[in-house]
mmCIF file of C-alpha atoms in Angstrom:
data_model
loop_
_atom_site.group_PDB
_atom_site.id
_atom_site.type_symbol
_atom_site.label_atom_id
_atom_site.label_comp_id
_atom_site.label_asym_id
_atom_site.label_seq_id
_atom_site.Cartn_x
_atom_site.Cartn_y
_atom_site.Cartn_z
ATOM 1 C CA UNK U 67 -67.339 -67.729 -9.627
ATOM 2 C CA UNK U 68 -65.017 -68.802 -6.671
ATOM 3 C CA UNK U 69 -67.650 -69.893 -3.972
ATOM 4 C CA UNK U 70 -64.149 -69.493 -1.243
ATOM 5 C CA UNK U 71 -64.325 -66.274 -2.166
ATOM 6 C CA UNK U 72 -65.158 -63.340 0.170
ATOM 7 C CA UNK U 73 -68.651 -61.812 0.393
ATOM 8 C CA UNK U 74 -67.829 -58.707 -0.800
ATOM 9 C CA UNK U 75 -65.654 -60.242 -3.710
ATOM 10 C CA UNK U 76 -69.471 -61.936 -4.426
ATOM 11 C CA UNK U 77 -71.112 -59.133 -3.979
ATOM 12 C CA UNK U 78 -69.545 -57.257 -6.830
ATOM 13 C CA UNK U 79 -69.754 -60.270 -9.610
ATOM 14 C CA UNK U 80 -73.764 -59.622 -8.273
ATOM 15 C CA UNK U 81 -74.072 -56.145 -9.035
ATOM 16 C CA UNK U 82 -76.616 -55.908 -11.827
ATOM 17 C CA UNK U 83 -77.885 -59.525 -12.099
ATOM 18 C CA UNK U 84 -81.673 -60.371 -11.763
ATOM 19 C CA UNK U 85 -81.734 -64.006 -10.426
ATOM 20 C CA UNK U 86 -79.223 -66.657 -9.522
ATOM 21 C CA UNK U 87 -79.345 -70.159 -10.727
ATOM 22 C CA UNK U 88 -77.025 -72.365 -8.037
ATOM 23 C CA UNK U 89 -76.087 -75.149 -9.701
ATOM 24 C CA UNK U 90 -72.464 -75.210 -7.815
ATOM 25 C CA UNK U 91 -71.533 -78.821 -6.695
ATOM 26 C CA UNK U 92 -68.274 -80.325 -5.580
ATOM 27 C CA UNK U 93 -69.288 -84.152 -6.271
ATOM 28 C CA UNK U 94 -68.018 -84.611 -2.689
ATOM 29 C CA UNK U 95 -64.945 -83.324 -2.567
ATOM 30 C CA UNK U 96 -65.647 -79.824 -1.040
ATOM 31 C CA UNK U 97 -69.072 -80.627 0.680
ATOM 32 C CA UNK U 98 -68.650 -77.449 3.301
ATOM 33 C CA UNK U 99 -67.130 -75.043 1.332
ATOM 34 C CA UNK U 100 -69.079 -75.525 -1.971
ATOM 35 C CA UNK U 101 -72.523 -77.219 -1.063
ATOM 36 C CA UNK U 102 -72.961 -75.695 2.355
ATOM 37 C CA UNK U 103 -71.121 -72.456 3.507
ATOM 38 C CA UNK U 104 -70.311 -71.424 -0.145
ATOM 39 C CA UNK U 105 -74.671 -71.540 -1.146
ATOM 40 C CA UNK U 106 -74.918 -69.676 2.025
ATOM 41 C CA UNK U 107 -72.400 -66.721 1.321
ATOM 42 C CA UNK U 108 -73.723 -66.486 -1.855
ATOM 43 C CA UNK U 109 -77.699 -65.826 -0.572
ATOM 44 C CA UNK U 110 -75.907 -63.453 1.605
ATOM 45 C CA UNK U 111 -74.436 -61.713 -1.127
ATOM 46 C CA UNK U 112 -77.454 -61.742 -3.396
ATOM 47 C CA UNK U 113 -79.576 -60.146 -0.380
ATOM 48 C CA UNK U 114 -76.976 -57.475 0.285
ATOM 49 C CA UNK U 115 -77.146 -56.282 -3.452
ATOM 50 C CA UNK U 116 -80.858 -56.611 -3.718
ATOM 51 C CA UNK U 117 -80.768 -60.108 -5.956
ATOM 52 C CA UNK U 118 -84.144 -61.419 -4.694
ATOM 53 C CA UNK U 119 -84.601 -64.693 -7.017
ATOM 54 C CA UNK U 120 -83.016 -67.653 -6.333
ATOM 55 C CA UNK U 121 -83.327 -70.966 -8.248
ATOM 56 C CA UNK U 122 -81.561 -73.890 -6.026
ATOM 57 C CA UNK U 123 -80.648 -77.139 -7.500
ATOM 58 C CA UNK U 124 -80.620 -79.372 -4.129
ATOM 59 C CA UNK U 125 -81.237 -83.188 -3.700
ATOM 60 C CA UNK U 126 -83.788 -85.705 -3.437
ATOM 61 C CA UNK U 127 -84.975 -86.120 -0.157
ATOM 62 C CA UNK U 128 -82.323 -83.525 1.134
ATOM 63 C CA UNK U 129 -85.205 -81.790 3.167
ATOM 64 C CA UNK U 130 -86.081 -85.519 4.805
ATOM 65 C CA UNK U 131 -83.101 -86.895 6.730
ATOM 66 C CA UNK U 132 -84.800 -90.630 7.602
ATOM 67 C CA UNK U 133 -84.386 -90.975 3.706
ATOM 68 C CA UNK U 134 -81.257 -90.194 2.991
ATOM 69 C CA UNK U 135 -78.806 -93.093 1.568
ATOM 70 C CA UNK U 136 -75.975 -94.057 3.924
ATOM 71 C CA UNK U 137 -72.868 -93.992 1.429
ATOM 72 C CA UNK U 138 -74.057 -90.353 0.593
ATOM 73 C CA UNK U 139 -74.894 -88.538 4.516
ATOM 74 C CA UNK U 140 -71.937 -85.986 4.249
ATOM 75 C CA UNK U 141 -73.497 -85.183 0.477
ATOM 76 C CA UNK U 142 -77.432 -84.428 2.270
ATOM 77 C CA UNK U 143 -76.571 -82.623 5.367
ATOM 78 C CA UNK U 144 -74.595 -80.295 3.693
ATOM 79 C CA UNK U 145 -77.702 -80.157 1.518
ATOM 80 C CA UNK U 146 -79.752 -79.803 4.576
ATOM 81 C CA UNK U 147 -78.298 -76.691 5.819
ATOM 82 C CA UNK U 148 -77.795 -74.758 2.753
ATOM 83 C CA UNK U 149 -81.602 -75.560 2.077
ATOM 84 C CA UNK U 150 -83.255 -74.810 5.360
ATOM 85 C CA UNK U 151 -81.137 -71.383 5.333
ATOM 86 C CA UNK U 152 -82.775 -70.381 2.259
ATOM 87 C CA UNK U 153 -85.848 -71.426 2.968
ATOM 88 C CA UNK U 154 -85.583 -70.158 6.869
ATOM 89 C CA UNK U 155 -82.977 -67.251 7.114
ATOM 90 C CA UNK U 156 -82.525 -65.752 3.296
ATOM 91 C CA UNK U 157 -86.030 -63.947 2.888
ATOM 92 C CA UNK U 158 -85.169 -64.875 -0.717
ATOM 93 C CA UNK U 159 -87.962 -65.923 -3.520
ATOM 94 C CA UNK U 160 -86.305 -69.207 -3.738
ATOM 95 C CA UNK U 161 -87.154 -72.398 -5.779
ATOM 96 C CA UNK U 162 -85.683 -75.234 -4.549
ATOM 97 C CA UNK U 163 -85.331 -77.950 -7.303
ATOM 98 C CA UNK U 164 -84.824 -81.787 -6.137
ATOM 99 C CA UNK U 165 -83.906 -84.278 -8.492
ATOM 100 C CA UNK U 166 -82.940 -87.771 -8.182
ATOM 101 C CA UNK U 167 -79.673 -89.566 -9.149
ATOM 102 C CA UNK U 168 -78.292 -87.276 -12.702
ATOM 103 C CA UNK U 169 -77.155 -88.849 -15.546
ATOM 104 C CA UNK U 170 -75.287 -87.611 -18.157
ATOM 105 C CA UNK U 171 -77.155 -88.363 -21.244
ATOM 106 C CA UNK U 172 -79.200 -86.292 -23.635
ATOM 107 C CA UNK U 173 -82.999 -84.897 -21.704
ATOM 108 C CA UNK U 174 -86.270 -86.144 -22.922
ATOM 109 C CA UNK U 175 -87.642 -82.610 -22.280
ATOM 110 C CA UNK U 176 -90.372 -84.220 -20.074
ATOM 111 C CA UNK U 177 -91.059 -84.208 -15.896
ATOM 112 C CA UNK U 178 -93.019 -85.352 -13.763
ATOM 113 C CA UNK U 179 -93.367 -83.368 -10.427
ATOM 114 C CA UNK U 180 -93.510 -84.985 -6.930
ATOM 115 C CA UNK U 181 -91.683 -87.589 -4.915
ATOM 116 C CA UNK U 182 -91.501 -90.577 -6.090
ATOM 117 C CA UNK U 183 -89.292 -92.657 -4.714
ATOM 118 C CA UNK U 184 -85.137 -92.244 -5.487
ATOM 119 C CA UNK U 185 -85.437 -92.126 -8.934
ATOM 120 C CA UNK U 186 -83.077 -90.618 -12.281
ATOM 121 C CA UNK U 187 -83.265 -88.061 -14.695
ATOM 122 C CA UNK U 188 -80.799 -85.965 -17.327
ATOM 123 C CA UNK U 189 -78.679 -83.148 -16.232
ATOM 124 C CA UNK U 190 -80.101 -81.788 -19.367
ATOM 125 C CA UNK U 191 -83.470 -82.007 -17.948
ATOM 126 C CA UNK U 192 -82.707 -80.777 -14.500
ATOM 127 C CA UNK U 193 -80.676 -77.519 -16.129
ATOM 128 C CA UNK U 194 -84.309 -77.240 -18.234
ATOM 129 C CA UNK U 195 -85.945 -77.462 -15.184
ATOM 130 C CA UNK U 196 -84.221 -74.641 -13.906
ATOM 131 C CA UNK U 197 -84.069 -72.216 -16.143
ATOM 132 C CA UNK U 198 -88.115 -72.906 -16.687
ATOM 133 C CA UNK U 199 -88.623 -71.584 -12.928
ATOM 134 C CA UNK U 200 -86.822 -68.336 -13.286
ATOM 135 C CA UNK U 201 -89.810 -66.433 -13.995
ATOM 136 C CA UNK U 202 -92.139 -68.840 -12.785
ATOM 137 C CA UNK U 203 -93.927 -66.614 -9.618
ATOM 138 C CA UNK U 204 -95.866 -70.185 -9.025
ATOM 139 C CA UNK U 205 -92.720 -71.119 -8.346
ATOM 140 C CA UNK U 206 -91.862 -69.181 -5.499
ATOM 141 C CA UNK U 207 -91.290 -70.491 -2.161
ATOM 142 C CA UNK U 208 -91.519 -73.832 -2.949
ATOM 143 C CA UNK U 209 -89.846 -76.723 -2.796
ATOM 144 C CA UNK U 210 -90.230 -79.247 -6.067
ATOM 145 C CA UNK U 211 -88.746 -82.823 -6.787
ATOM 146 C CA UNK U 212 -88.516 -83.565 -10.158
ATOM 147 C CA UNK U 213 -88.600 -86.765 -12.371
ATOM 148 C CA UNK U 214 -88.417 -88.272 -15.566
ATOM 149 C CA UNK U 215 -92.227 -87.793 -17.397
ATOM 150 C CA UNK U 216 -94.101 -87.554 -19.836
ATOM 151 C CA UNK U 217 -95.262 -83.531 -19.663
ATOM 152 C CA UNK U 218 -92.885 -81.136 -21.975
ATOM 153 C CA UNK U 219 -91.416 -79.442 -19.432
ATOM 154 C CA UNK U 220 -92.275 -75.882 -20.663
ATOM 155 C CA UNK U 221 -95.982 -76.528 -19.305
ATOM 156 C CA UNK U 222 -95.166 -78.084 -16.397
ATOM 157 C CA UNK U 223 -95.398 -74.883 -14.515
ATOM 158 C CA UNK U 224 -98.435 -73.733 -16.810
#
């Protein structure tokens, strides 16, 4: 999916799906576009063609400016503003996941939920993390940092 495409160009690649999973990123190359305007347009899309779930993968701390990391500001505001329009504009059922730093290395297939401090986990564990929410209506409307742990992370949400 091209996230510079047009909202009507999204809103036909929506037609028929039950829940979007936005795990779009441009590693900092495309902040507005990608992490900020293109999450937006596609909310926009999803409400116009009656997708109601929406599963965000966002940032540590992206919700909590006085936290964010110098070397990485661009990164959380566009963070920022693509979360506080789903929470605050979308009327979506969003989830909005917040990890830490991901590493690409093979999941434990245990979290921990809650802040605690900048920490790491798998991509593999994140993506598990994510698709575990879906059809998780505890879920909904709620914002949920993630970590490495020691509970499998199909009970997590039990």
């Amino acid at each position: 999916m091209d996230l510079h495409a047009s909202e009507d160009e999204l809103d036909a690649l929506l037609k028929g799906v039950d829940a979007i999973i936005f795990t779009a990123g441009s590693r900092g190359k495309d902040l507005l576009q990608t992490d900020a305007c293109g999450a937006v347009k596609l909310m926009q899309a999803a409400k116009k063609v009656g997708v109601t779930r929406f599963v965000m993968l966002s940032a540590l701390f992206s919700l909590t400016p006085e936290k964010w990391p110098e070397n990485l500001k661009d990164y959380y505001v566009a963070k920022f503003f693509a979360d506080n329009y789903l929470i605050n504009q979308s009327d979506l059922d969003y989830t909005i996941i917040q990890p830490g730093g991901l590493l690409e290395e093979a999941g434990q297939g245990c979290v921990e939920l809650g802040d605690k401090g900048f920490t790491v986990i798998s991509i593999e564990d994140t993506a598990s993390v994510l698709a575990e929410v879906v059809d998780k209506s505890s879920t909904v409307k709620r914002v949920i940092a993630i970590n490495l742990g020691d509970t499998p992370i199909e009970k997590i949400f039990d």
